[in-house]
PDB file of C-alpha atoms in Angstrom:
ATOM      1  CA  MET A 283       7.837  63.507  57.314  1.00 91.00           C
ATOM      2  CA  SER A 284       9.787  61.082  54.756  1.00 96.00           C
ATOM      3  CA  ILE A 285       7.493  58.824  52.344  1.00 96.00           C
ATOM      4  CA  LEU A 286       8.324  55.685  50.758  1.00 97.00           C
ATOM      5  CA  VAL A 287       6.617  54.556  47.388  1.00 97.00           C
ATOM      6  CA  ILE A 288       7.262  50.923  46.336  1.00 97.00           C
ATOM      7  CA  ALA A 289       7.178  51.625  42.266  1.00 97.00           C
ATOM      8  CA  GLU A 290       5.294  48.793  40.417  1.00 97.00           C
ATOM      9  CA  HIS A 291       6.341  48.393  37.066  1.00 96.00           C
ATOM     10  CA  ASP A 292       7.423  46.546  34.039  1.00 95.00           C
ATOM     11  CA  ASN A 293      10.915  47.286  33.563  1.00 94.00           C
ATOM     12  CA  LYS A 294      10.021  49.650  30.793  1.00 94.00           C
ATOM     13  CA  ALA A 295       7.330  52.227  32.247  1.00 94.00           C
ATOM     14  CA  LEU A 296       5.843  52.860  35.944  1.00 95.00           C
ATOM     15  CA  ASN A 297       2.594  51.788  36.667  1.00 95.00           C
ATOM     16  CA  GLY A 298       0.028  54.666  36.602  1.00 95.00           C
ATOM     17  CA  ALA A 299      -1.072  53.529  40.072  1.00 96.00           C
ATOM     18  CA  THR A 300       2.411  54.294  41.144  1.00 96.00           C
ATOM     19  CA  LEU A 301       2.477  57.688  39.658  1.00 95.00           C
ATOM     20  CA  ASN A 302      -1.059  58.284  41.598  1.00 96.00           C
ATOM     21  CA  VAL A 303       0.466  57.377  44.318  1.00 96.00           C
ATOM     22  CA  VAL A 304       3.492  59.491  43.937  1.00 96.00           C
ATOM     23  CA  ALA A 305       1.220  62.453  43.275  1.00 95.00           C
ATOM     24  CA  ALA A 306      -0.533  62.087  46.640  1.00 96.00           C
ATOM     25  CA  ALA A 307       2.508  61.403  48.539  1.00 96.00           C
ATOM     26  CA  GLN A 308       3.593  65.337  47.072  1.00 94.00           C
ATOM     27  CA  LYS A 309       0.233  66.471  48.606  1.00 95.00           C
ATOM     28  CA  ILE A 310       1.227  65.278  51.553  1.00 95.00           C
ATOM     29  CA  GLY A 311       4.655  66.641  51.531  1.00 93.00           C
ATOM     30  CA  GLY A 312       7.920  66.237  52.847  1.00 92.00           C
ATOM     31  CA  ASP A 313      10.874  63.615  51.322  1.00 94.00           C
ATOM     32  CA  ILE A 314       9.718  61.060  48.698  1.00 95.00           C
ATOM     33  CA  THR A 315      11.583  58.741  47.700  1.00 95.00           C
ATOM     34  CA  VAL A 316      10.499  55.950  45.551  1.00 96.00           C
ATOM     35  CA  LEU A 317      12.191  52.388  45.218  1.00 97.00           C
ATOM     36  CA  VAL A 318      12.019  51.034  41.904  1.00 97.00           C
ATOM     37  CA  ALA A 319      13.222  47.375  42.095  1.00 96.00           C
ATOM     38  CA  GLY A 320      14.030  44.739  39.413  1.00 95.00           C
ATOM     39  CA  SER A 321      16.901  43.296  37.585  1.00 94.00           C
ATOM     40  CA  GLY A 322      17.099  45.333  33.973  1.00 92.00           C
ATOM     41  CA  ALA A 323      15.014  48.567  35.428  1.00 94.00           C
ATOM     42  CA  GLN A 324      17.363  51.456  34.846  1.00 96.00           C
ATOM     43  CA  ALA A 325      15.276  52.934  32.098  1.00 95.00           C
ATOM     44  CA  VAL A 326      12.119  52.489  35.117  1.00 96.00           C
ATOM     45  CA  ALA A 327      14.321  54.081  37.953  1.00 95.00           C
ATOM     46  CA  ASP A 328      15.276  57.204  35.532  1.00 95.00           C
ATOM     47  CA  GLN A 329      11.699  58.031  34.464  1.00 94.00           C
ATOM     48  CA  ALA A 330      11.238  57.604  38.767  1.00 94.00           C
ATOM     49  CA  ALA A 331      13.616  60.388  39.210  1.00 93.00           C
ATOM     50  CA  GLN A 332      11.876  62.633  36.582  1.00 93.00           C
ATOM     51  CA  VAL A 333       8.325  61.832  38.289  1.00 88.00           C
ATOM     52  CA  ALA A 334       9.482  62.809  41.758  1.00 61.00           C
ATOM     53  CA  GLY A 335      11.767  65.264  40.846  1.00 56.00           C
TER      54      GLY A 335
END
C-alpha cells in the first residue's frame, strides 16, 4: 500500500499535525511519501525526509 501525506508547514518547519499523520501512516505500513509544496520550502523538505526515513 502507498500512503501520500501532504505536509502542512510554514516554510521553516513541519506542523505537528503532519508529524502525527506520518506516525499513523507508519503504523499502517507500506510506502510513505510526504509532499512538501511551496516556494522556498527546501528546509522543510529536508526535515520531512528525515522524519519519513
